[in-house]
mmCIF file with all atom_site columns, C-alpha atoms in Angstrom:
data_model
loop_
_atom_site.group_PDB
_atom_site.id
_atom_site.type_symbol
_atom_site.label_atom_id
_atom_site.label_alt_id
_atom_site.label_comp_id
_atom_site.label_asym_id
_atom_site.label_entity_id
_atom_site.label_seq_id
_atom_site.pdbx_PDB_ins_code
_atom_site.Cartn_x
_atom_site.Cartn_y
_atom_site.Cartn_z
_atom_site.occupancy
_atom_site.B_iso_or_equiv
_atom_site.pdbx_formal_charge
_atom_site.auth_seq_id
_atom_site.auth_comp_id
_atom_site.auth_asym_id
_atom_site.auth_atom_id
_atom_site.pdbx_PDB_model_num
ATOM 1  C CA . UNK A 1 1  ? -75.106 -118.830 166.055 1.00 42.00 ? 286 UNK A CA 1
ATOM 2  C CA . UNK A 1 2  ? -75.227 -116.147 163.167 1.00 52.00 ? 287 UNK A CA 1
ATOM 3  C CA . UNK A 1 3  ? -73.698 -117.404 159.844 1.00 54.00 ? 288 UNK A CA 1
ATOM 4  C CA . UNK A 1 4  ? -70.033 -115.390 159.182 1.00 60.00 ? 289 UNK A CA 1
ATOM 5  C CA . UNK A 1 5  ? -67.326 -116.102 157.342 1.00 58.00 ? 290 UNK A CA 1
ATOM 6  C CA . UNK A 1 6  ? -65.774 -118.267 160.496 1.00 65.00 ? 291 UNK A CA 1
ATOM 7  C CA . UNK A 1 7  ? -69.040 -120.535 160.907 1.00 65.00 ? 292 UNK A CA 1
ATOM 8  C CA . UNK A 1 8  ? -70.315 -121.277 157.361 1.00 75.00 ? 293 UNK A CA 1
ATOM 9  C CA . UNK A 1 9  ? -68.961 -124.649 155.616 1.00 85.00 ? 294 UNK A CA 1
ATOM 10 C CA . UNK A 1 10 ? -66.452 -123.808 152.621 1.00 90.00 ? 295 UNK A CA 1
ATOM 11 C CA . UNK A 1 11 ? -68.195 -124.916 149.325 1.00 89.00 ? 296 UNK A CA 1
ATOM 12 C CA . UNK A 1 12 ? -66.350 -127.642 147.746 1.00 93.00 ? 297 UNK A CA 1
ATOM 13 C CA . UNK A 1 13 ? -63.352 -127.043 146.085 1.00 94.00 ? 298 UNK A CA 1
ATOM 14 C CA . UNK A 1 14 ? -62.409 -123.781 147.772 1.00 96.00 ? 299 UNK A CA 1
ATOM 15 C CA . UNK A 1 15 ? -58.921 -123.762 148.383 1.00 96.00 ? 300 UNK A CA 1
ATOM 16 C CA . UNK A 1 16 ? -58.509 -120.331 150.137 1.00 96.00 ? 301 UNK A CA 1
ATOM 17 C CA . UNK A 1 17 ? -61.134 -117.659 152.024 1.00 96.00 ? 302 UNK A CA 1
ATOM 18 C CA . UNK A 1 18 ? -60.396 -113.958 152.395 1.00 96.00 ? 303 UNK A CA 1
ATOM 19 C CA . UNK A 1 19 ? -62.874 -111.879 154.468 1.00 96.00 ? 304 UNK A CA 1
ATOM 20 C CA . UNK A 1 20 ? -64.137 -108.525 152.950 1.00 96.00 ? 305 UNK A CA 1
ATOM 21 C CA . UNK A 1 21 ? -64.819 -105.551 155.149 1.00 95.00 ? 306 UNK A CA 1
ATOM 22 C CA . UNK A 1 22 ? -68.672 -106.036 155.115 1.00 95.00 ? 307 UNK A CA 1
ATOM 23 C CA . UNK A 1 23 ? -68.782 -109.719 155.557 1.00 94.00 ? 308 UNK A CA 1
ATOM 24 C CA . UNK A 1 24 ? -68.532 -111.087 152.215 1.00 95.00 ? 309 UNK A CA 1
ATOM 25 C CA . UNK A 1 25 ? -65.412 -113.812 150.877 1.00 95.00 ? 310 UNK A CA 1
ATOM 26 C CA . UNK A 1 26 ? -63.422 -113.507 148.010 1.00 97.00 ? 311 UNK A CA 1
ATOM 27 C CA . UNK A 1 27 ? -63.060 -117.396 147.286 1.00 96.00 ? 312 UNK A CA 1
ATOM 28 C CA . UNK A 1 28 ? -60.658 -119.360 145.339 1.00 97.00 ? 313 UNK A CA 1
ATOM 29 C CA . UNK A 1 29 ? -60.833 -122.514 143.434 1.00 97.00 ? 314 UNK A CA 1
ATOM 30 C CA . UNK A 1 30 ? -58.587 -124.885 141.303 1.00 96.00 ? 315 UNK A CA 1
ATOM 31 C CA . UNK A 1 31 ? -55.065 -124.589 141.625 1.00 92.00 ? 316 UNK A CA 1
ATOM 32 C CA . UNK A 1 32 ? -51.643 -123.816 140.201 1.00 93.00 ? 317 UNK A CA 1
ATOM 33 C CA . UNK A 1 33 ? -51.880 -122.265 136.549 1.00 95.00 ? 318 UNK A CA 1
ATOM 34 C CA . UNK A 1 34 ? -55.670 -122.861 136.948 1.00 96.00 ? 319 UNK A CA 1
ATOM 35 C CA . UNK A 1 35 ? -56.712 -121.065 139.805 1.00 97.00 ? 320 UNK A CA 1
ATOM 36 C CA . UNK A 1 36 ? -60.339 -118.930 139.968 1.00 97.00 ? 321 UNK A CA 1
ATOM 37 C CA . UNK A 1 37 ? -61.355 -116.672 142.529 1.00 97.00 ? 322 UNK A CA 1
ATOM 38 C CA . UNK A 1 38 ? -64.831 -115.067 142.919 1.00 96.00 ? 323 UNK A CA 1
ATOM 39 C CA . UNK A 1 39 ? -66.437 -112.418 146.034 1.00 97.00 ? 324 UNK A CA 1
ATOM 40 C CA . UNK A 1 40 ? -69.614 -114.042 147.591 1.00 94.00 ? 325 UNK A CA 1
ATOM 41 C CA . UNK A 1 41 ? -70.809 -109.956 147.879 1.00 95.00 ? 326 UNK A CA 1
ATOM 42 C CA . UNK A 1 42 ? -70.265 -108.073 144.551 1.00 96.00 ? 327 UNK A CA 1
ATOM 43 C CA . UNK A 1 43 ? -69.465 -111.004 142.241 1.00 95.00 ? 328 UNK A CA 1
ATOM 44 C CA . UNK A 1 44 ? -65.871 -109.614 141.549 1.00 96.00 ? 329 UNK A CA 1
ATOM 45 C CA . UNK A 1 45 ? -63.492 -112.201 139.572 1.00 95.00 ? 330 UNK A CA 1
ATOM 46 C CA . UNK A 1 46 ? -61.849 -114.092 137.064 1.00 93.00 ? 331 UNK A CA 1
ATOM 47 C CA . UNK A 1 47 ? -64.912 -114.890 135.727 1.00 89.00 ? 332 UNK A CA 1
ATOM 48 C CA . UNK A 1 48 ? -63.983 -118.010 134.184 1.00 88.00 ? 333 UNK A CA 1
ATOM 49 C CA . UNK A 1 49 ? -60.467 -117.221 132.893 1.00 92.00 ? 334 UNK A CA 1
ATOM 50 C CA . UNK A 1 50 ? -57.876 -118.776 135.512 1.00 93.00 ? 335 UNK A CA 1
ATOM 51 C CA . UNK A 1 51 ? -54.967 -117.201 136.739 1.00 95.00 ? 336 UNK A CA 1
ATOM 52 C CA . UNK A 1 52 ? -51.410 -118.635 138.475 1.00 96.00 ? 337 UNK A CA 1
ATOM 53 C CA . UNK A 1 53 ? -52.686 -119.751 142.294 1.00 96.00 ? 338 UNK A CA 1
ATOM 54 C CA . UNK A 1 54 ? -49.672 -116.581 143.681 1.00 96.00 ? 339 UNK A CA 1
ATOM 55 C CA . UNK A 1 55 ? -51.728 -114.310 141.023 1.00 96.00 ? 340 UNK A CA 1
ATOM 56 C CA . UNK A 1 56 ? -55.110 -115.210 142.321 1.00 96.00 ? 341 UNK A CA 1
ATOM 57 C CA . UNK A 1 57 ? -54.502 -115.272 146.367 1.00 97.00 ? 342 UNK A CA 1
ATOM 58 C CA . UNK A 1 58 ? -52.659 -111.260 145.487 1.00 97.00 ? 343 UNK A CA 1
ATOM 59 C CA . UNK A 1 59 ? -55.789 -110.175 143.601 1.00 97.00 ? 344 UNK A CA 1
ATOM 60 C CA . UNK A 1 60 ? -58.343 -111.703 146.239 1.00 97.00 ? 345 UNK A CA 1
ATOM 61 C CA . UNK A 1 61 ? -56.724 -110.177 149.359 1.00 98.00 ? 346 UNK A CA 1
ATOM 62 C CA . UNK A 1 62 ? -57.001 -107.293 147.945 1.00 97.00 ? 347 UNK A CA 1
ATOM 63 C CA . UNK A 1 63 ? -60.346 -106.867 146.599 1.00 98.00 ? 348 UNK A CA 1
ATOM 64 C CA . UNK A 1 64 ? -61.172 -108.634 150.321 1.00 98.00 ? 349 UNK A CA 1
ATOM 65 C CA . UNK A 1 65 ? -59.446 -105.177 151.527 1.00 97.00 ? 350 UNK A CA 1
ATOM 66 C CA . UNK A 1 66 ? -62.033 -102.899 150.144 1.00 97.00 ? 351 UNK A CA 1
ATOM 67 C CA . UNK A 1 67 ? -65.161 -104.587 149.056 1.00 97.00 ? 352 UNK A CA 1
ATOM 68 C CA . UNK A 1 68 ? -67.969 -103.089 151.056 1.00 97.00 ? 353 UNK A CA 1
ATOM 69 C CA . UNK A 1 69 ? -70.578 -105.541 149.699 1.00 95.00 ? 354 UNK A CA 1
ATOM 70 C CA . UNK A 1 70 ? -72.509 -107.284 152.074 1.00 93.00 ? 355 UNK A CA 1
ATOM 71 C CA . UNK A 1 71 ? -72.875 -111.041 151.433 1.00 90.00 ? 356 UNK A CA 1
ATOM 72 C CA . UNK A 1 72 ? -75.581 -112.167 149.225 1.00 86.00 ? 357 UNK A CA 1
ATOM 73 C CA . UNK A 1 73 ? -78.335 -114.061 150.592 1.00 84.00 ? 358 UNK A CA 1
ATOM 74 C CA . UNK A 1 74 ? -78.021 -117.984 150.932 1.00 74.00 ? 359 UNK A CA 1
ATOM 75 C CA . UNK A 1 75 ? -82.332 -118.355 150.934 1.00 67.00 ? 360 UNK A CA 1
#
């Protein structure tokens, strides 16, 4: 079975998963006030500075949207 979005195990302490057009995931950690989200493909972000959890899921959906980087490597 090829490795997608649907098969691979969530790292720990993802709360949420959105799929980008190519493949990638825009993944968010933490929660509430403290919330982080990051795309497996480009590296989009917060880059450390954490957002409200309703800030975070609006920003990651729609990155996921339009991001046309393929997902990085996992070897």
């Amino acid at each position: 079975m090829q490795n997608t979005a649907f098969t691979t195990a969530w790292r720990k302490g993802v709360i949420a998963r959105y799929l980008t057009v190519a493949g990638a995931t825009v993944d968010l950690t933490g929660c509430g006030d403290h919330t982080y989200y990051r795309c497996t493909g480009c590296g989009h972000g917060t880059h450390g500075v954490s957002v409200i959890e309703r800030v975070a899921r609006e920003r990651a959906q729609g990155h996921a949207e339009t991001c046309r980087a393929l997902p990085r490597p996992t070897h």
